[in-house]
Amino acid sequence: MAQKESKTRQPSLELDLFQEGLEPGWRRLRSETVFDHRYLRLEEIEYATPAHPEGGVHWIVARRKSAIALAPELADGRFLLIRQERMPVELTLWEFPAGQIDEVAQKEDPAVIRATAAKELEEETGYQLGAEGRLEPLGYFFSSQGFTDEHVYLFHATGLKKLENVTLGAESEMIHEAKAFTWAEIGQLIARNEIRDGNSLALYARMAARRAI
């Protein structure tokens, strides 16, 4: 199948940051931490909301670090996916590279977010940004907004340089391989339900929408 070329346009490098408390009518009346771990904190919160300004809305909220996911595009137009073991679902899945932002002290810092994206690109694919490399922000999405405040910043990475003698991933990540796919092949993997993770589906949808306009 002939590969569809990417549309030429000037990428925007401005990062759209998630900020809480911008919508009027929301107040936290009470908050109690019921579980605390370095990867997950559970809070029981009573809210006043636009629909219930008097309060009385109780919710369990899972607090997680924000994260990044990126679509690395090679010079020939193919995209890198990684095949990684995922313990909670006991499956080895094809995914776009992704990772949590560990520097929690600097809340929503654009420099930290970009540095995390560049680090995950290198660690998980064996490529890095070259001299003309770019990380184009594609906004962010909420992974499960009824349960957690986790949000994932999306990037399109171009201008890549292959590294030599790289072991993919940290020891705990268990990445089997990184492989290049055409845009059409990735669409076929999604259609066959072989790509099933939210990060990859959100990235594909965001990029497909931007390629269509």
Short mmCIF file of C-alpha atoms in Angstrom, two decimals:
data_model
loop_
_atom_site.label_atom_id
_atom_site.label_comp_id
_atom_site.label_asym_id
_atom_site.label_seq_id
_atom_site.Cartn_x
_atom_site.Cartn_y
_atom_site.Cartn_z
CA MET A 1 0.00 0.00 0.00
CA ALA A 2 1.36 3.40 -0.92
CA GLN A 3 2.20 5.51 2.08
CA LYS A 4 0.33 8.76 2.54
CA GLU A 5 2.70 11.67 2.95
CA SER A 6 2.35 13.97 5.93
CA LYS A 7 0.94 17.40 5.17
CA THR A 8 3.50 20.17 5.31
CA ARG A 9 2.75 22.80 7.93
CA GLN A 10 4.67 24.87 10.42
CA PRO A 11 4.58 23.07 13.79
CA SER A 12 3.56 24.99 16.89
CA LEU A 13 5.99 24.65 19.78
CA GLU A 14 3.75 26.24 22.43
CA LEU A 15 2.81 23.86 25.25
CA ASP A 16 -0.80 23.92 26.46
CA LEU A 17 -0.60 23.29 30.22
CA PHE A 18 -3.32 21.72 32.36
CA GLN A 19 -4.50 24.00 35.17
CA GLU A 20 -7.00 23.14 37.88
CA GLY A 21 -9.66 25.48 39.19
CA LEU A 22 -10.20 27.60 36.08
CA GLU A 23 -13.89 26.80 35.61
CA PRO A 24 -16.17 28.85 37.90
CA GLY A 25 -18.40 27.12 40.41
CA TRP A 26 -16.03 24.46 41.75
CA ARG A 27 -14.96 24.31 45.42
CA ARG A 28 -13.36 21.59 47.54
CA LEU A 29 -15.15 21.67 50.86
CA ARG A 30 -13.34 18.75 52.50
CA SER A 31 -10.48 16.46 51.53
CA GLU A 32 -9.05 13.40 53.27
CA THR A 33 -6.18 11.19 52.07
CA VAL A 34 -7.20 7.55 52.44
CA PHE A 35 -4.18 5.95 50.72
CA ASP A 36 -0.75 7.32 49.90
CA HIS A 37 1.98 5.69 47.80
CA ARG A 38 4.72 7.18 45.65
CA TYR A 39 2.82 6.14 42.49
CA LEU A 40 -0.76 6.74 43.65
CA ARG A 41 -2.65 8.78 46.25
CA LEU A 42 -6.37 8.35 46.92
CA GLU A 43 -8.37 11.26 48.31
CA GLU A 44 -11.99 11.38 49.44
CA ILE A 45 -13.28 14.85 48.56
CA GLU A 46 -16.51 16.73 49.12
CA TYR A 47 -17.19 19.18 46.30
CA ALA A 48 -19.46 22.07 45.57
CA THR A 49 -19.99 22.02 41.80
CA PRO A 50 -21.82 24.16 39.22
CA ALA A 51 -24.77 21.74 39.41
CA HIS A 52 -24.60 21.44 43.23
CA PRO A 53 -23.37 24.81 44.56
CA GLU A 54 -24.51 23.87 48.08
CA GLY A 55 -22.02 20.98 48.19
CA GLY A 56 -22.63 17.39 49.18
CA VAL A 57 -20.89 15.81 46.16
CA HIS A 58 -18.51 13.12 47.48
CA TRP A 59 -15.88 11.50 45.25
CA ILE A 60 -12.81 9.27 45.48
CA VAL A 61 -10.06 10.80 43.35
CA ALA A 62 -6.85 9.00 42.36
CA ARG A 63 -3.95 11.43 42.21
CA ARG A 64 -1.22 10.41 39.78
CA LYS A 65 1.76 12.12 38.25
CA SER A 66 1.21 13.69 34.87
CA ALA A 67 2.78 11.87 31.93
CA ILE A 68 3.88 12.19 28.32
CA ALA A 69 3.30 10.12 25.19
CA LEU A 70 4.95 10.75 21.86
CA ALA A 71 4.75 9.71 18.22
CA PRO A 72 8.34 9.52 16.90
CA GLU A 73 8.42 9.98 13.11
CA LEU A 74 11.44 8.85 11.08
CA ALA A 75 12.75 10.66 8.01
CA ASP A 76 10.94 8.20 5.72
CA GLY A 77 7.57 9.01 7.33
CA ARG A 78 7.24 5.83 9.37
CA PHE A 79 6.49 5.96 13.11
CA LEU A 80 8.17 4.08 15.94
CA LEU A 81 6.13 1.83 18.22
CA ILE A 82 7.43 -0.22 21.12
CA ARG A 83 6.30 -3.66 22.23
CA GLN A 84 6.10 -3.66 26.01
CA GLU A 85 4.92 -5.95 28.80
CA ARG A 86 2.05 -4.49 30.87
CA MET A 87 1.57 -6.19 34.22
CA PRO A 88 -1.96 -4.99 35.21
CA VAL A 89 -3.46 -6.53 32.05
CA GLU A 90 -0.87 -9.33 31.66
CA LEU A 91 -0.28 -8.53 27.99
CA THR A 92 2.59 -7.47 25.74
CA LEU A 93 1.29 -4.59 23.64
CA TRP A 94 2.34 -2.38 20.73
CA GLU A 95 2.29 1.23 21.94
CA PHE A 96 3.69 4.66 21.27
CA PRO A 97 6.46 5.50 23.80
CA ALA A 98 5.22 7.07 27.05
CA GLY A 99 6.23 7.71 30.62
CA GLN A 100 5.43 9.53 33.84
CA ILE A 101 6.93 12.90 34.70
CA ASP A 102 8.99 12.21 37.83
CA GLU A 103 10.00 15.76 38.74
CA VAL A 104 6.89 16.43 40.82
CA ALA A 105 8.41 19.41 42.63
CA GLN A 106 8.09 21.58 39.52
CA LYS A 107 4.35 21.54 38.88
CA GLU A 108 3.50 21.59 35.16
CA ASP A 109 6.90 23.03 34.19
CA PRO A 110 7.20 23.10 30.35
CA ALA A 111 10.97 22.48 30.50
CA VAL A 112 10.49 19.40 32.70
CA ILE A 113 7.69 18.08 30.48
CA ARG A 114 9.82 18.44 27.34
CA ALA A 115 12.87 16.92 29.03
CA THR A 116 10.77 13.90 30.05
CA ALA A 117 9.56 13.45 26.46
CA ALA A 118 13.13 13.60 25.14
CA LYS A 119 14.31 11.12 27.81
CA GLU A 120 11.51 8.63 27.11
CA LEU A 121 12.18 8.86 23.37
CA GLU A 122 15.81 7.90 23.89
CA GLU A 123 15.27 5.23 26.54
CA GLU A 124 12.36 3.43 24.89
CA THR A 125 13.17 3.66 21.15
CA GLY A 126 16.96 4.02 20.87
CA TYR A 127 16.57 7.33 19.01
CA GLN A 128 17.16 10.88 20.12
CA LEU A 129 16.38 14.31 18.77
CA GLY A 130 19.00 15.28 16.19
CA ALA A 131 20.38 18.74 15.47
CA GLU A 132 17.14 19.64 13.64
CA GLY A 133 14.92 17.62 15.95
CA ARG A 134 11.57 18.95 17.15
CA LEU A 135 9.05 18.03 19.82
CA GLU A 136 5.74 19.45 18.63
CA PRO A 137 3.13 19.59 21.43
CA LEU A 138 -0.28 18.13 20.55
CA GLY A 139 -2.12 19.16 23.70
CA TYR A 140 -3.05 16.79 26.52
CA PHE A 141 -5.85 14.37 27.40
CA PHE A 142 -7.35 12.86 30.56
CA SER A 143 -6.75 9.12 30.79
CA SER A 144 -9.80 8.34 32.99
CA GLN A 145 -11.41 11.59 34.07
CA GLY A 146 -14.10 9.96 36.22
CA PHE A 147 -11.45 8.31 38.40
CA THR A 148 -8.14 10.18 38.27
CA ASP A 149 -6.66 13.61 37.63
CA GLU A 150 -3.89 11.99 35.54
CA HIS A 151 -3.31 13.85 32.30
CA VAL A 152 -0.94 13.00 29.47
CA TYR A 153 0.92 15.50 27.31
CA LEU A 154 1.13 14.42 23.67
CA PHE A 155 4.04 15.13 21.31
CA HIS A 156 5.03 14.55 17.69
CA ALA A 157 8.80 14.01 17.49
CA THR A 158 10.71 14.59 14.23
CA GLY A 159 14.34 14.98 13.19
CA LEU A 160 15.50 11.82 14.95
CA LYS A 161 18.97 10.31 15.18
CA LYS A 162 19.53 6.60 15.86
CA LEU A 163 21.75 5.69 18.79
CA GLU A 164 24.15 2.75 18.78
CA ASN A 165 24.27 -0.15 21.24
CA VAL A 166 21.23 0.92 23.28
CA THR A 167 19.33 -1.33 25.66
CA LEU A 168 15.69 -0.33 25.44
CA GLY A 169 13.87 0.76 28.56
CA ALA A 170 14.60 0.66 32.26
CA GLU A 171 14.87 -2.76 33.89
CA SER A 172 11.30 -2.55 35.20
CA GLU A 173 9.80 -1.66 31.79
CA MET A 174 10.52 -4.87 29.86
CA ILE A 175 10.42 -3.48 26.33
CA HIS A 176 10.86 -6.28 23.79
CA GLU A 177 11.55 -4.16 20.70
CA ALA A 178 11.03 -0.89 18.86
CA LYS A 179 9.79 -1.11 15.28
CA ALA A 180 8.83 1.37 12.54
CA PHE A 181 5.33 1.28 11.03
CA THR A 182 3.66 3.32 8.31
CA TRP A 183 0.71 5.50 9.26
CA ALA A 184 -1.58 3.08 7.39
CA GLU A 185 -0.15 0.08 9.25
CA ILE A 186 -0.79 1.76 12.60
CA GLY A 187 -4.38 2.40 11.53
CA GLN A 188 -4.71 -1.29 10.67
CA LEU A 189 -3.34 -2.31 14.09
CA ILE A 190 -5.94 -0.08 15.73
CA ALA A 191 -8.74 -1.41 13.53
CA ARG A 192 -7.77 -5.00 14.45
CA ASN A 193 -7.70 -4.05 18.17
CA GLU A 194 -3.99 -4.82 18.42
CA ILE A 195 -3.29 -1.31 19.70
CA ARG A 196 -5.49 -0.91 22.78
CA ASP A 197 -3.89 1.57 25.16
CA GLY A 198 -5.35 5.00 25.74
CA ASN A 199 -2.10 6.90 25.12
CA SER A 200 -1.63 5.47 21.64
CA LEU A 201 -5.29 5.83 20.68
CA ALA A 202 -5.33 9.45 21.86
CA LEU A 203 -2.12 10.23 19.99
CA TYR A 204 -3.41 8.66 16.78
CA ALA A 205 -6.72 10.51 17.06
CA ARG A 206 -5.08 13.86 17.76
CA MET A 207 -2.61 13.47 14.90
CA ALA A 208 -5.27 12.20 12.50
CA ALA A 209 -7.43 15.24 13.29
CA ARG A 210 -4.52 17.62 12.73
CA ARG A 211 -3.51 15.91 9.47
CA ALA A 212 -7.08 16.31 8.23
CA ILE A 213 -7.15 20.11 8.55
#
